[in-house]
PDB file of C-alpha atoms in Angstrom:
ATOM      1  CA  UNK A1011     -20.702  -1.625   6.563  1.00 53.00           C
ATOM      2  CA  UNK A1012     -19.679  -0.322   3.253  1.00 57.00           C
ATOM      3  CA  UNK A1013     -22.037   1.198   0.452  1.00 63.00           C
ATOM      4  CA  UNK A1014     -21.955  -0.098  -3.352  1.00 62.00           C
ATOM      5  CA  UNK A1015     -23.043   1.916  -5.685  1.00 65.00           C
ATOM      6  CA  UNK A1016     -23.258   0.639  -9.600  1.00 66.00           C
ATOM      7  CA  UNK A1017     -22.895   2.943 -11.929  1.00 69.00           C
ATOM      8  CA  UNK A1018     -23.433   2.355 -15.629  1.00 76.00           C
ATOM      9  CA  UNK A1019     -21.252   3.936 -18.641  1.00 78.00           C
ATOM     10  CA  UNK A1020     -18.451   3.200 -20.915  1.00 82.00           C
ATOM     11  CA  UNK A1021     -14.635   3.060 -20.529  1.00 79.00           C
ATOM     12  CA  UNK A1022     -11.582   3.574 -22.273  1.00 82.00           C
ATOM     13  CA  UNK A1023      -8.565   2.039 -21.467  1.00 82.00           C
ATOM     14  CA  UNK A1024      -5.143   3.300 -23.113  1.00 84.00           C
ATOM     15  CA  UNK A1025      -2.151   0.937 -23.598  1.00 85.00           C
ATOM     16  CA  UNK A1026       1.479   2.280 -24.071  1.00 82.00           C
ATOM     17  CA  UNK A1027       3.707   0.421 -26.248  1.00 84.00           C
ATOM     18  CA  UNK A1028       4.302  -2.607 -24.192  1.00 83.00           C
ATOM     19  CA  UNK A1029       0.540  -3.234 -23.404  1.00 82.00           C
ATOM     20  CA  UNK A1030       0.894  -1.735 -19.968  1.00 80.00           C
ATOM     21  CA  UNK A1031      -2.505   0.291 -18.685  1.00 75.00           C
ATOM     22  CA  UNK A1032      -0.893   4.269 -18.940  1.00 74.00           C
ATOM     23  CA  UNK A1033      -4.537   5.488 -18.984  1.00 74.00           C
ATOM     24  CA  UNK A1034      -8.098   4.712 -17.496  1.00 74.00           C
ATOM     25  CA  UNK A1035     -11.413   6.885 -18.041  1.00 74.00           C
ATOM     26  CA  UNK A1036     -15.067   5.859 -17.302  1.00 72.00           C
ATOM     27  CA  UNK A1037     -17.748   7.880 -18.550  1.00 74.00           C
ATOM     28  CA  UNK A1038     -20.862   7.276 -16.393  1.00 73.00           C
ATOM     29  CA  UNK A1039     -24.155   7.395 -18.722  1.00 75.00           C
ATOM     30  CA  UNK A1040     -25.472  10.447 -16.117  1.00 69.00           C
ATOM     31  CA  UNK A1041     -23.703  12.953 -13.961  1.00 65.00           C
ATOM     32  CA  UNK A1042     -23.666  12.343 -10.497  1.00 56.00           C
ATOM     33  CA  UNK A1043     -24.066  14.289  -7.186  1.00 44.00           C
ATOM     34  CA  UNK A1044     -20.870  12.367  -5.247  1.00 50.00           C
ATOM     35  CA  UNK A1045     -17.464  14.134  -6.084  1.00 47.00           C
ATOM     36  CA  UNK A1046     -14.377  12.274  -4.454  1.00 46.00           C
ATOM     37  CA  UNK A1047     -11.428  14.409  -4.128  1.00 43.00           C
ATOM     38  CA  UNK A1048      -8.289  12.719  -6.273  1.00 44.00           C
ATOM     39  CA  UNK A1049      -7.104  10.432  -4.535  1.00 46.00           C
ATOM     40  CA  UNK A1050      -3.760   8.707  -5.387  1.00 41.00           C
ATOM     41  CA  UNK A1051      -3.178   4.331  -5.287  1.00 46.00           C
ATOM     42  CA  UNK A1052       0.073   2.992  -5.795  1.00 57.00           C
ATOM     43  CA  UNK A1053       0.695   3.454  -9.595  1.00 66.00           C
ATOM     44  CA  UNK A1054      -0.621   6.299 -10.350  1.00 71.00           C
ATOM     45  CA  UNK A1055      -3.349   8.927 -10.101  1.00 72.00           C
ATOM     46  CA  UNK A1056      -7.501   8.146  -9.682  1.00 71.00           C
ATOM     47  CA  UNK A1057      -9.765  10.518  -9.675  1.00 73.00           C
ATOM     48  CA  UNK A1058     -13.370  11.595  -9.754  1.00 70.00           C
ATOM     49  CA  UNK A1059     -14.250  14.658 -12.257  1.00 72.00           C
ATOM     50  CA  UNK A1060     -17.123  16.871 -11.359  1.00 69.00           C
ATOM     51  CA  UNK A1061     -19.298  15.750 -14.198  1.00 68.00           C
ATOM     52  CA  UNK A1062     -18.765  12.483 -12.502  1.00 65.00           C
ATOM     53  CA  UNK A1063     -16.333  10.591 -14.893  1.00 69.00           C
ATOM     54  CA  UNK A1064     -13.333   8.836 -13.389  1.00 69.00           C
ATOM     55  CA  UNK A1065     -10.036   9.746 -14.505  1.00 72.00           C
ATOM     56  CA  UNK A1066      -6.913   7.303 -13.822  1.00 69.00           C
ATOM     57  CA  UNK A1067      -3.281   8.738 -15.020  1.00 71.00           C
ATOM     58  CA  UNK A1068      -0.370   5.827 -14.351  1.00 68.00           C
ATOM     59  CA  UNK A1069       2.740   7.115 -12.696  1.00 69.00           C
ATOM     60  CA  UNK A1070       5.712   6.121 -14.738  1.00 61.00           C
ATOM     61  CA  UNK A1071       8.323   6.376 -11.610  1.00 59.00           C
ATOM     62  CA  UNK A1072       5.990   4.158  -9.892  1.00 52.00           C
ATOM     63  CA  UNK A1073       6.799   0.942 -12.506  1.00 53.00           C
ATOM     64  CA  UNK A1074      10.793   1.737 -12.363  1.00 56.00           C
ATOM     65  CA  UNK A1075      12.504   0.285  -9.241  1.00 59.00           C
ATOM     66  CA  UNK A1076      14.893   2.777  -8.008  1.00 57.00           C
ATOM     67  CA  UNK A1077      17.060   2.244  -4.724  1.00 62.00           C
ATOM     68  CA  UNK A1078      19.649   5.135  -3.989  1.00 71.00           C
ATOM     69  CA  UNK A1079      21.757   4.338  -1.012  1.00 76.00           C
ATOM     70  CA  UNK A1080      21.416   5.928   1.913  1.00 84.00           C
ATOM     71  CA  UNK A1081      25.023   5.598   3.102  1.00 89.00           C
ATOM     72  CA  UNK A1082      28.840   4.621   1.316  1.00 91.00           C
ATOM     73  CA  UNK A1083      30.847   2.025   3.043  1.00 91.00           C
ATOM     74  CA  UNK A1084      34.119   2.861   4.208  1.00 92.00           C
ATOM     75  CA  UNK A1085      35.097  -0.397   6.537  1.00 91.00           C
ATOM     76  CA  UNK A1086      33.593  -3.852   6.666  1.00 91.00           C
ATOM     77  CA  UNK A1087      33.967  -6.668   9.285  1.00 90.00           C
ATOM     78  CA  UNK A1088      32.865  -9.752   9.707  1.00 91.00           C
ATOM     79  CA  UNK A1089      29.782  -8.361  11.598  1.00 91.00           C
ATOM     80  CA  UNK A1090      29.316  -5.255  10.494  1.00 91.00           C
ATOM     81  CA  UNK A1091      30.044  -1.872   8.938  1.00 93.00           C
ATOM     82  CA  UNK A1092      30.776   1.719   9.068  1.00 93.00           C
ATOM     83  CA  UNK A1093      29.360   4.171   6.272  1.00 93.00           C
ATOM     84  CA  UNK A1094      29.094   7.749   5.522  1.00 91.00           C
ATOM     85  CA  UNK A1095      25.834   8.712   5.620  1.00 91.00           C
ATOM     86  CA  UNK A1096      24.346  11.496   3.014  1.00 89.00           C
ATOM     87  CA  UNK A1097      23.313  13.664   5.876  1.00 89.00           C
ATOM     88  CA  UNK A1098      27.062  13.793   6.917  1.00 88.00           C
ATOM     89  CA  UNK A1099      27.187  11.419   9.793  1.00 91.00           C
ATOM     90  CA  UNK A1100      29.548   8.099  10.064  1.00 91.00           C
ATOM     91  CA  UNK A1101      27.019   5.248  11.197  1.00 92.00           C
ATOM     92  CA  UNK A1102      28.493   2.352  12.565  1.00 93.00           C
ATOM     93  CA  UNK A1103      26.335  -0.949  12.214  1.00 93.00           C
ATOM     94  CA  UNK A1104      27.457  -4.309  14.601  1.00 94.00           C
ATOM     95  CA  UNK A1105      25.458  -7.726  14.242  1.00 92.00           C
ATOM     96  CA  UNK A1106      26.185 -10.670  15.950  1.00 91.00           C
ATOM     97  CA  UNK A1107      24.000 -13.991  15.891  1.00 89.00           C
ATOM     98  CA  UNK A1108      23.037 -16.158  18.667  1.00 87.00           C
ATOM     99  CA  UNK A1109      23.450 -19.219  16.873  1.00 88.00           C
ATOM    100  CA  UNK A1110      26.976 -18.104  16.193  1.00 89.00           C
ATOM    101  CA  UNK A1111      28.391 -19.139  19.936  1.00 90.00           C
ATOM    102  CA  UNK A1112      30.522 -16.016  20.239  1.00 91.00           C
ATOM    103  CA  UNK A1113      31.455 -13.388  23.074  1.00 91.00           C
ATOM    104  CA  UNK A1114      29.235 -10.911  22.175  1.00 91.00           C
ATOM    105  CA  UNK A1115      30.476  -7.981  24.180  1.00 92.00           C
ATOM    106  CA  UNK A1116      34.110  -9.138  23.060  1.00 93.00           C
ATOM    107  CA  UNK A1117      33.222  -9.567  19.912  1.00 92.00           C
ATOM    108  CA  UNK A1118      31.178  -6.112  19.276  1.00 93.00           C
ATOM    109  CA  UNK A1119      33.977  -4.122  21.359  1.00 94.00           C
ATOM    110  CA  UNK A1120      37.452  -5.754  19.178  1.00 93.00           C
ATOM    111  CA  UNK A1121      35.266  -5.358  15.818  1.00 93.00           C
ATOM    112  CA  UNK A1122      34.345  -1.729  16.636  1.00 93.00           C
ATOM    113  CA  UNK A1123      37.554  -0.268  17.878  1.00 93.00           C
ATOM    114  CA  UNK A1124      39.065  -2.259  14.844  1.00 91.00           C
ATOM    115  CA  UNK A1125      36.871  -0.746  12.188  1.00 91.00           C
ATOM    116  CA  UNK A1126      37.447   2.707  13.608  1.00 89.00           C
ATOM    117  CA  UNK A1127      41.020   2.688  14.361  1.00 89.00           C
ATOM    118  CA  UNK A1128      41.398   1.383  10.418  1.00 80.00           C
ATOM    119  CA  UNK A1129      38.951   3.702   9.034  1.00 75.00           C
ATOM    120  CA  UNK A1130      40.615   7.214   6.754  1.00 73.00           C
ATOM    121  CA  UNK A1131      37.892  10.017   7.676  1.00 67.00           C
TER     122      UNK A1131
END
């Protein structure tokens, strides 16, 4: 069972330049006993002053999409891959449907040897 606790005050909510929230505060109308350590949700920071206000801080990584490969392909097959990994290693990566009616084990062993006798290290 979970506790709810109302708490009366005022807030103020600051917009950057394309009307996204950067900034949250709520100013209770009287301090409170209950201090939450900062916590952290998934855009940004929330936290709970001692005086009792709430504090919430946007992270601006958190609204850019980054990917950064884990790997650089060297070979590809028709089903699969081999990479060089950033830690170094060379990963080799085999998939073969079902659906597609093939010798797996045939098809696995001819596409691996092929990709690695083809492969410049």
């Amino acid at each position: 069972m979970h506790n709810t606790i109302f708490i009366g005050g005022q807030a103020a909510v600051t917009l950057d330049k394309e009307n996204k929230v950067s900034n949250i505060q709520f100013l209770p109308d009287d301090d409170m006993a209950l201090v939450l350590d900062q916590g952290s949700i998934t855009r940004g920071q929330l936290q709970q002053l001692r005086n009792g206000s709430f504090d919430y801080i946007a992270n601006a990584s958190a609204f850019r999409k980054s990917h950064k490969a884990n790997s650089t392909l060297l070979r590809k097959a028709a089903h699969g891959r081999l990479s060089a990994t950033r830690d170094e290693a060379i990963q080799l990566t085999l998939k073969v449907f079902k659906r597609e009616g093939l010798d797996v084990r045939e098809t696995l062993l001819r596409e691996a040897v092929e990709l690695i006798d083809n492969v410049k290290l």
